[in-house]
């Protein structure tokens, strides 16, 4: 697997901008990166208690994808299992970092194993993770339990 050096966030405002842009479906598509996904997720889990990330991220991300010209189907767009893996990783990370400032918590996540692009493949075989079943609904891992996230 290839390790990509993540783009870090300089301050809380840059993360809030991404999160609010996601929710409003106004974030420019080119800014919707892996780092933006994780930053928005952490912000939502930590600072938006009215949003149930496990339940609501499907609708949030799917509607954002459509708003910026994307498609959510069996081959592209929203992926339920990958999203749930990262929501679990974000929750575990937040338990570890406590009251750290938002941008420091996000950057620490991005630099940790929990923030890596290949995290889901530590728990799922490629075949299962990229199956239609896993894209459209959550499937349990076939390699390692998610409690180890």
Short mmCIF file of N, CA and C in Angstrom, two decimals:
data_model
loop_
_atom_site.label_atom_id
_atom_site.label_comp_id
_atom_site.label_asym_id
_atom_site.label_seq_id
_atom_site.Cartn_x
_atom_site.Cartn_y
_atom_site.Cartn_z
N UNK A 1 0.84 -1.19 0.00
CA UNK A 1 0.00 0.00 0.00
C UNK A 1 0.88 1.25 0.00
N UNK A 2 0.39 2.25 -0.65
CA UNK A 2 1.12 3.51 -0.74
C UNK A 2 0.64 4.45 0.35
N UNK A 3 1.58 5.09 1.02
CA UNK A 3 1.21 6.06 2.04
C UNK A 3 1.26 7.45 1.44
N UNK A 4 0.18 8.18 1.58
CA UNK A 4 0.10 9.55 1.10
C UNK A 4 0.23 10.48 2.30
N UNK A 5 1.07 11.49 2.16
CA UNK A 5 1.20 12.47 3.22
C UNK A 5 -0.06 13.34 3.22
N UNK A 6 -0.78 13.37 4.33
CA UNK A 6 -2.04 14.12 4.35
C UNK A 6 -1.84 15.62 4.34
N UNK A 7 -2.81 16.31 3.81
CA UNK A 7 -2.84 17.78 3.88
C UNK A 7 -3.48 18.15 5.21
N UNK A 8 -2.76 18.87 6.04
CA UNK A 8 -3.23 19.21 7.37
C UNK A 8 -3.99 20.53 7.35
N UNK A 9 -4.75 20.77 8.40
CA UNK A 9 -5.57 21.97 8.51
C UNK A 9 -4.88 22.98 9.42
N UNK A 10 -4.83 24.26 9.01
CA UNK A 10 -4.10 25.26 9.79
C UNK A 10 -4.84 25.77 11.03
N UNK A 11 -6.18 25.60 11.05
CA UNK A 11 -6.95 26.17 12.15
C UNK A 11 -8.35 25.56 12.18
N UNK A 12 -9.08 25.85 13.25
CA UNK A 12 -10.45 25.35 13.39
C UNK A 12 -11.36 25.86 12.28
N UNK A 13 -11.19 27.12 11.89
CA UNK A 13 -12.07 27.73 10.90
C UNK A 13 -12.05 26.97 9.57
N UNK A 14 -10.89 26.45 9.19
CA UNK A 14 -10.81 25.74 7.91
C UNK A 14 -11.58 24.42 7.97
N UNK A 15 -11.65 23.82 9.12
CA UNK A 15 -12.41 22.58 9.30
C UNK A 15 -13.90 22.88 9.34
N UNK A 16 -14.27 23.90 10.07
CA UNK A 16 -15.68 24.29 10.15
C UNK A 16 -16.19 24.68 8.77
N UNK A 17 -15.36 25.35 7.98
CA UNK A 17 -15.73 25.71 6.60
C UNK A 17 -16.07 24.46 5.79
N UNK A 18 -15.25 23.42 5.90
CA UNK A 18 -15.50 22.17 5.18
C UNK A 18 -16.79 21.53 5.69
N UNK A 19 -16.94 21.43 7.00
CA UNK A 19 -18.13 20.81 7.57
C UNK A 19 -19.41 21.53 7.20
N UNK A 20 -19.40 22.84 7.34
CA UNK A 20 -20.60 23.61 6.99
C UNK A 20 -20.87 23.56 5.49
N UNK A 21 -19.80 23.56 4.68
CA UNK A 21 -19.97 23.43 3.23
C UNK A 21 -20.57 22.09 2.84
N UNK A 22 -20.16 21.04 3.54
CA UNK A 22 -20.75 19.72 3.31
C UNK A 22 -22.24 19.74 3.64
N UNK A 23 -22.56 20.23 4.84
CA UNK A 23 -23.97 20.24 5.26
C UNK A 23 -24.84 21.11 4.35
N UNK A 24 -24.30 22.23 3.90
CA UNK A 24 -25.06 23.14 3.02
C UNK A 24 -24.98 22.71 1.56
N UNK A 25 -24.15 21.71 1.28
CA UNK A 25 -23.94 21.22 -0.10
C UNK A 25 -23.36 22.31 -1.00
N UNK A 26 -22.48 23.15 -0.42
CA UNK A 26 -21.87 24.25 -1.17
C UNK A 26 -20.35 24.13 -1.26
N UNK A 27 -19.77 23.14 -0.61
CA UNK A 27 -18.32 22.96 -0.66
C UNK A 27 -17.93 22.61 -2.09
N UNK A 28 -16.97 23.33 -2.67
CA UNK A 28 -16.53 22.97 -4.03
C UNK A 28 -16.05 21.51 -4.07
N UNK A 29 -16.45 20.81 -5.11
CA UNK A 29 -16.16 19.39 -5.24
C UNK A 29 -14.67 19.09 -5.08
N UNK A 30 -13.80 19.95 -5.62
CA UNK A 30 -12.36 19.69 -5.56
C UNK A 30 -11.82 19.76 -4.13
N UNK A 31 -12.58 20.34 -3.21
CA UNK A 31 -12.16 20.39 -1.81
C UNK A 31 -12.63 19.18 -1.01
N UNK A 32 -13.44 18.31 -1.63
CA UNK A 32 -13.99 17.14 -0.95
C UNK A 32 -12.99 15.99 -1.06
N UNK A 33 -11.90 16.11 -0.33
CA UNK A 33 -10.79 15.16 -0.33
C UNK A 33 -10.95 14.16 0.82
N UNK A 34 -10.05 13.20 0.87
CA UNK A 34 -10.02 12.26 1.99
C UNK A 34 -9.90 13.03 3.31
N UNK A 35 -9.00 14.00 3.34
CA UNK A 35 -8.81 14.80 4.55
C UNK A 35 -10.08 15.55 4.92
N UNK A 36 -10.77 16.09 3.92
CA UNK A 36 -12.02 16.81 4.17
C UNK A 36 -13.09 15.88 4.72
N UNK A 37 -13.17 14.67 4.19
CA UNK A 37 -14.13 13.68 4.71
C UNK A 37 -13.90 13.48 6.21
N UNK A 38 -12.65 13.23 6.58
CA UNK A 38 -12.36 12.96 7.99
C UNK A 38 -12.53 14.19 8.87
N UNK A 39 -12.14 15.34 8.37
CA UNK A 39 -12.31 16.57 9.15
C UNK A 39 -13.79 16.85 9.40
N UNK A 40 -14.60 16.73 8.35
CA UNK A 40 -16.04 16.97 8.50
C UNK A 40 -16.66 15.96 9.45
N UNK A 41 -16.25 14.71 9.33
CA UNK A 41 -16.79 13.67 10.20
C UNK A 41 -16.43 13.95 11.66
N UNK A 42 -15.18 14.29 11.92
CA UNK A 42 -14.77 14.56 13.30
C UNK A 42 -15.52 15.77 13.84
N UNK A 43 -15.64 16.82 13.05
CA UNK A 43 -16.38 18.01 13.48
C UNK A 43 -17.83 17.67 13.79
N UNK A 44 -18.47 16.88 12.91
CA UNK A 44 -19.86 16.49 13.13
C UNK A 44 -19.99 15.67 14.41
N UNK A 45 -19.15 14.67 14.57
CA UNK A 45 -19.24 13.82 15.76
C UNK A 45 -18.99 14.62 17.03
N UNK A 46 -18.00 15.50 16.99
CA UNK A 46 -17.61 16.25 18.19
C UNK A 46 -18.48 17.45 18.49
N UNK A 47 -18.84 18.21 17.45
CA UNK A 47 -19.45 19.53 17.67
C UNK A 47 -20.90 19.66 17.22
N UNK A 48 -21.44 18.64 16.61
CA UNK A 48 -22.82 18.72 16.13
C UNK A 48 -23.65 17.57 16.72
N UNK A 49 -23.95 17.64 18.01
CA UNK A 49 -24.62 16.52 18.68
C UNK A 49 -26.02 16.22 18.14
N UNK A 50 -26.61 17.16 17.43
CA UNK A 50 -27.94 16.91 16.86
C UNK A 50 -27.87 15.99 15.63
N UNK A 51 -26.66 15.74 15.15
CA UNK A 51 -26.47 14.86 14.00
C UNK A 51 -25.94 13.52 14.51
N UNK A 52 -26.64 12.46 14.17
CA UNK A 52 -26.21 11.10 14.51
C UNK A 52 -25.39 10.60 13.32
N UNK A 53 -24.07 10.63 13.46
CA UNK A 53 -23.20 10.32 12.32
C UNK A 53 -23.47 8.95 11.73
N UNK A 54 -23.63 7.94 12.57
CA UNK A 54 -23.87 6.59 12.05
C UNK A 54 -25.15 6.53 11.21
N UNK A 55 -26.15 7.27 11.61
CA UNK A 55 -27.44 7.27 10.90
C UNK A 55 -27.49 8.28 9.76
N UNK A 56 -26.92 9.46 9.98
CA UNK A 56 -27.16 10.59 9.08
C UNK A 56 -26.12 10.82 7.98
N UNK A 57 -24.93 10.22 8.11
CA UNK A 57 -23.89 10.51 7.10
C UNK A 57 -24.29 10.06 5.71
N UNK A 58 -25.04 8.96 5.60
CA UNK A 58 -25.49 8.52 4.27
C UNK A 58 -26.24 9.64 3.56
N UNK A 59 -27.22 10.22 4.21
CA UNK A 59 -28.00 11.29 3.59
C UNK A 59 -27.18 12.54 3.35
N UNK A 60 -26.33 12.88 4.29
CA UNK A 60 -25.51 14.09 4.16
C UNK A 60 -24.57 13.98 2.97
N UNK A 61 -23.80 12.89 2.92
CA UNK A 61 -22.82 12.75 1.84
C UNK A 61 -23.50 12.48 0.51
N UNK A 62 -24.52 11.66 0.49
CA UNK A 62 -25.22 11.37 -0.77
C UNK A 62 -25.82 12.62 -1.37
N UNK A 63 -26.47 13.44 -0.56
CA UNK A 63 -27.08 14.67 -1.09
C UNK A 63 -26.00 15.66 -1.53
N UNK A 64 -24.89 15.70 -0.82
CA UNK A 64 -23.77 16.55 -1.25
C UNK A 64 -23.26 16.08 -2.61
N UNK A 65 -23.03 14.77 -2.74
CA UNK A 65 -22.54 14.23 -4.02
C UNK A 65 -23.43 14.66 -5.19
N UNK A 66 -24.73 14.53 -5.03
CA UNK A 66 -25.67 14.90 -6.09
C UNK A 66 -25.59 16.40 -6.36
N UNK A 67 -25.50 17.19 -5.31
CA UNK A 67 -25.46 18.66 -5.46
C UNK A 67 -24.25 19.13 -6.27
N UNK A 68 -23.15 18.37 -6.20
CA UNK A 68 -21.95 18.78 -6.95
C UNK A 68 -21.77 17.98 -8.23
N UNK A 69 -22.85 17.35 -8.68
CA UNK A 69 -22.84 16.66 -9.97
C UNK A 69 -22.43 15.20 -9.91
N UNK A 70 -22.34 14.64 -8.74
CA UNK A 70 -21.97 13.24 -8.60
C UNK A 70 -23.16 12.31 -8.65
N UNK A 71 -22.88 11.03 -8.59
CA UNK A 71 -23.89 9.99 -8.64
C UNK A 71 -23.64 9.04 -7.48
N UNK A 72 -24.70 8.54 -6.90
CA UNK A 72 -24.62 7.51 -5.86
C UNK A 72 -25.31 6.27 -6.40
N UNK A 73 -24.53 5.28 -6.77
CA UNK A 73 -25.13 4.05 -7.29
C UNK A 73 -24.29 2.86 -6.86
N UNK A 74 -24.42 1.74 -7.52
CA UNK A 74 -23.72 0.53 -7.13
C UNK A 74 -22.22 0.58 -7.39
N UNK A 75 -21.75 1.58 -8.15
CA UNK A 75 -20.34 1.62 -8.53
C UNK A 75 -19.61 2.89 -8.11
N UNK A 76 -20.33 3.92 -7.68
CA UNK A 76 -19.67 5.19 -7.38
C UNK A 76 -20.47 5.99 -6.37
N UNK A 77 -19.81 6.99 -5.83
CA UNK A 77 -20.48 7.86 -4.85
C UNK A 77 -20.40 7.29 -3.45
N UNK A 78 -21.45 7.52 -2.69
CA UNK A 78 -21.46 7.15 -1.28
C UNK A 78 -21.19 5.67 -1.07
N UNK A 79 -20.38 5.36 -0.04
CA UNK A 79 -20.04 3.98 0.32
C UNK A 79 -20.31 3.81 1.81
N UNK A 80 -21.36 3.07 2.13
CA UNK A 80 -21.81 2.93 3.52
C UNK A 80 -20.76 2.27 4.42
N UNK A 81 -20.17 1.18 4.00
CA UNK A 81 -19.25 0.47 4.87
C UNK A 81 -18.00 1.31 5.16
N UNK A 82 -17.43 1.93 4.15
CA UNK A 82 -16.26 2.77 4.36
C UNK A 82 -16.60 3.92 5.31
N UNK A 83 -17.76 4.52 5.12
CA UNK A 83 -18.17 5.62 6.00
C UNK A 83 -18.26 5.14 7.45
N UNK A 84 -18.87 4.00 7.67
CA UNK A 84 -19.03 3.50 9.04
C UNK A 84 -17.69 3.13 9.67
N UNK A 85 -16.74 2.65 8.88
CA UNK A 85 -15.41 2.37 9.41
C UNK A 85 -14.78 3.66 9.93
N UNK A 86 -14.88 4.73 9.13
CA UNK A 86 -14.26 5.98 9.55
C UNK A 86 -15.02 6.67 10.69
N UNK A 87 -16.33 6.51 10.76
CA UNK A 87 -17.06 7.06 11.91
C UNK A 87 -16.57 6.36 13.18
N UNK A 88 -16.40 5.04 13.11
CA UNK A 88 -15.88 4.30 14.28
C UNK A 88 -14.46 4.76 14.62
N UNK A 89 -13.64 4.99 13.61
CA UNK A 89 -12.27 5.45 13.84
C UNK A 89 -12.25 6.84 14.48
N UNK A 90 -13.12 7.72 13.99
CA UNK A 90 -13.21 9.07 14.55
C UNK A 90 -13.64 9.01 16.01
N UNK A 91 -14.64 8.21 16.32
CA UNK A 91 -15.09 8.10 17.71
C UNK A 91 -13.98 7.57 18.61
N UNK A 92 -13.25 6.55 18.14
CA UNK A 92 -12.14 6.00 18.94
C UNK A 92 -11.05 7.06 19.12
N UNK A 93 -10.75 7.80 18.07
CA UNK A 93 -9.74 8.85 18.13
C UNK A 93 -10.14 9.93 19.14
N UNK A 94 -11.40 10.34 19.11
CA UNK A 94 -11.85 11.37 20.03
C UNK A 94 -11.77 10.91 21.48
N UNK A 95 -11.97 9.64 21.73
CA UNK A 95 -11.81 9.12 23.10
C UNK A 95 -10.35 9.27 23.55
N UNK A 96 -9.44 9.15 22.60
CA UNK A 96 -8.01 9.24 22.92
C UNK A 96 -7.51 10.67 23.10
N UNK A 97 -8.07 11.61 22.34
CA UNK A 97 -7.52 12.97 22.36
C UNK A 97 -8.26 13.93 23.28
N UNK A 98 -9.37 13.52 23.84
CA UNK A 98 -10.08 14.35 24.80
C UNK A 98 -10.44 15.72 24.29
N UNK A 99 -10.12 16.75 25.06
CA UNK A 99 -10.51 18.12 24.75
C UNK A 99 -9.53 18.88 23.88
N UNK A 100 -8.77 18.19 23.08
CA UNK A 100 -7.81 18.84 22.17
C UNK A 100 -8.54 19.81 21.25
N UNK A 101 -7.94 20.95 20.92
CA UNK A 101 -8.56 21.86 19.94
C UNK A 101 -8.90 21.12 18.64
N UNK A 102 -9.93 21.55 17.98
CA UNK A 102 -10.45 20.88 16.79
C UNK A 102 -9.36 20.60 15.76
N UNK A 103 -8.61 21.62 15.35
CA UNK A 103 -7.64 21.40 14.28
C UNK A 103 -6.53 20.45 14.71
N UNK A 104 -6.17 20.48 15.99
CA UNK A 104 -5.15 19.54 16.47
C UNK A 104 -5.70 18.11 16.49
N UNK A 105 -6.95 17.96 16.87
CA UNK A 105 -7.57 16.63 16.87
C UNK A 105 -7.66 16.07 15.45
N UNK A 106 -8.07 16.90 14.51
CA UNK A 106 -8.18 16.46 13.11
C UNK A 106 -6.81 16.11 12.56
N UNK A 107 -5.84 16.98 12.76
CA UNK A 107 -4.50 16.71 12.22
C UNK A 107 -3.88 15.46 12.84
N UNK A 108 -4.09 15.26 14.13
CA UNK A 108 -3.58 14.04 14.77
C UNK A 108 -4.25 12.81 14.17
N UNK A 109 -5.55 12.90 13.88
CA UNK A 109 -6.25 11.79 13.23
C UNK A 109 -5.65 11.51 11.85
N UNK A 110 -5.45 12.57 11.07
CA UNK A 110 -4.92 12.40 9.72
C UNK A 110 -3.52 11.79 9.71
N UNK A 111 -2.76 12.04 10.75
CA UNK A 111 -1.39 11.51 10.83
C UNK A 111 -1.33 10.13 11.49
N UNK A 112 -2.46 9.65 11.98
CA UNK A 112 -2.49 8.37 12.68
C UNK A 112 -2.92 7.24 11.74
N UNK A 113 -2.71 6.00 12.16
CA UNK A 113 -3.19 4.88 11.35
C UNK A 113 -4.70 4.93 11.11
N UNK A 114 -5.46 5.49 12.05
CA UNK A 114 -6.91 5.59 11.88
C UNK A 114 -7.31 6.54 10.76
N UNK A 115 -6.42 7.43 10.38
CA UNK A 115 -6.74 8.40 9.34
C UNK A 115 -6.24 8.02 7.96
N UNK A 116 -5.58 6.92 7.85
CA UNK A 116 -5.03 6.52 6.55
C UNK A 116 -6.10 6.05 5.60
N UNK A 117 -5.84 6.28 4.32
CA UNK A 117 -6.78 5.89 3.27
C UNK A 117 -7.03 4.38 3.25
N UNK A 118 -6.03 3.60 3.62
CA UNK A 118 -6.16 2.15 3.53
C UNK A 118 -6.72 1.52 4.81
N UNK A 119 -7.13 2.31 5.78
CA UNK A 119 -7.66 1.77 7.03
C UNK A 119 -8.72 0.69 6.80
N UNK A 120 -9.72 0.90 5.96
CA UNK A 120 -10.73 -0.15 5.80
C UNK A 120 -10.15 -1.49 5.34
N UNK A 121 -9.07 -1.46 4.58
CA UNK A 121 -8.47 -2.70 4.08
C UNK A 121 -7.72 -3.48 5.17
N UNK A 122 -7.55 -2.89 6.33
CA UNK A 122 -7.01 -3.63 7.47
C UNK A 122 -8.09 -4.52 8.09
N UNK A 123 -9.33 -4.25 7.76
CA UNK A 123 -10.46 -4.97 8.34
C UNK A 123 -11.25 -5.79 7.32
N UNK A 124 -11.15 -5.40 6.06
CA UNK A 124 -11.93 -6.03 4.99
C UNK A 124 -11.03 -6.50 3.86
N UNK A 125 -11.39 -7.63 3.28
CA UNK A 125 -10.73 -8.03 2.04
C UNK A 125 -11.17 -7.04 0.96
N UNK A 126 -10.34 -6.84 -0.02
CA UNK A 126 -10.65 -5.94 -1.13
C UNK A 126 -11.96 -6.36 -1.80
N UNK A 127 -12.13 -7.66 -1.98
CA UNK A 127 -13.32 -8.18 -2.64
C UNK A 127 -14.60 -7.78 -1.89
N UNK A 128 -14.60 -7.97 -0.58
CA UNK A 128 -15.78 -7.63 0.20
C UNK A 128 -15.97 -6.12 0.27
N UNK A 129 -14.91 -5.37 0.56
CA UNK A 129 -15.03 -3.92 0.74
C UNK A 129 -15.57 -3.25 -0.52
N UNK A 130 -15.15 -3.70 -1.68
CA UNK A 130 -15.58 -3.05 -2.91
C UNK A 130 -16.74 -3.76 -3.59
N UNK A 131 -17.46 -4.55 -2.81
CA UNK A 131 -18.67 -5.21 -3.33
C UNK A 131 -19.84 -4.23 -3.32
N UNK A 132 -20.82 -4.51 -4.13
CA UNK A 132 -22.04 -3.70 -4.17
C UNK A 132 -22.72 -3.74 -2.80
N UNK A 133 -22.73 -4.90 -2.18
CA UNK A 133 -23.35 -5.05 -0.85
C UNK A 133 -22.73 -4.08 0.16
N UNK A 134 -21.39 -3.97 0.15
CA UNK A 134 -20.71 -3.10 1.12
C UNK A 134 -20.89 -1.62 0.78
N UNK A 135 -21.03 -1.30 -0.49
CA UNK A 135 -21.27 0.10 -0.88
C UNK A 135 -22.67 0.54 -0.44
N UNK A 136 -23.65 -0.31 -0.66
CA UNK A 136 -25.04 0.08 -0.42
C UNK A 136 -25.48 -0.08 1.02
N UNK A 137 -24.82 -0.93 1.78
CA UNK A 137 -25.19 -1.15 3.18
C UNK A 137 -23.97 -1.57 3.97
N UNK A 138 -24.06 -1.46 5.28
CA UNK A 138 -22.92 -1.85 6.10
C UNK A 138 -22.80 -3.36 6.12
N UNK A 139 -21.56 -3.85 5.95
CA UNK A 139 -21.28 -5.27 6.11
C UNK A 139 -20.19 -5.42 7.17
N UNK A 140 -20.29 -6.48 7.92
CA UNK A 140 -19.29 -6.77 8.95
C UNK A 140 -17.96 -7.12 8.29
N UNK A 141 -16.85 -6.77 8.93
CA UNK A 141 -15.54 -7.07 8.35
C UNK A 141 -15.26 -8.58 8.29
N UNK A 142 -14.46 -8.97 7.31
CA UNK A 142 -14.11 -10.37 7.17
C UNK A 142 -12.65 -10.66 7.58
N UNK A 143 -11.89 -9.63 7.95
CA UNK A 143 -10.50 -9.85 8.35
C UNK A 143 -10.24 -9.57 9.82
N UNK A 144 -10.73 -8.46 10.32
CA UNK A 144 -10.44 -8.01 11.68
C UNK A 144 -11.62 -7.21 12.20
N UNK A 145 -12.06 -7.45 13.42
CA UNK A 145 -13.22 -6.72 13.95
C UNK A 145 -12.97 -5.20 14.04
N UNK A 146 -14.02 -4.44 13.87
CA UNK A 146 -13.91 -2.99 13.94
C UNK A 146 -13.64 -2.50 15.36
N UNK A 147 -13.86 -3.33 16.35
CA UNK A 147 -13.55 -2.89 17.71
C UNK A 147 -12.06 -2.62 17.87
N UNK A 148 -11.27 -3.06 16.89
CA UNK A 148 -9.83 -2.83 16.91
C UNK A 148 -9.44 -1.54 16.17
N UNK A 149 -10.42 -0.74 15.75
CA UNK A 149 -10.12 0.50 15.02
C UNK A 149 -9.36 1.43 15.93
#
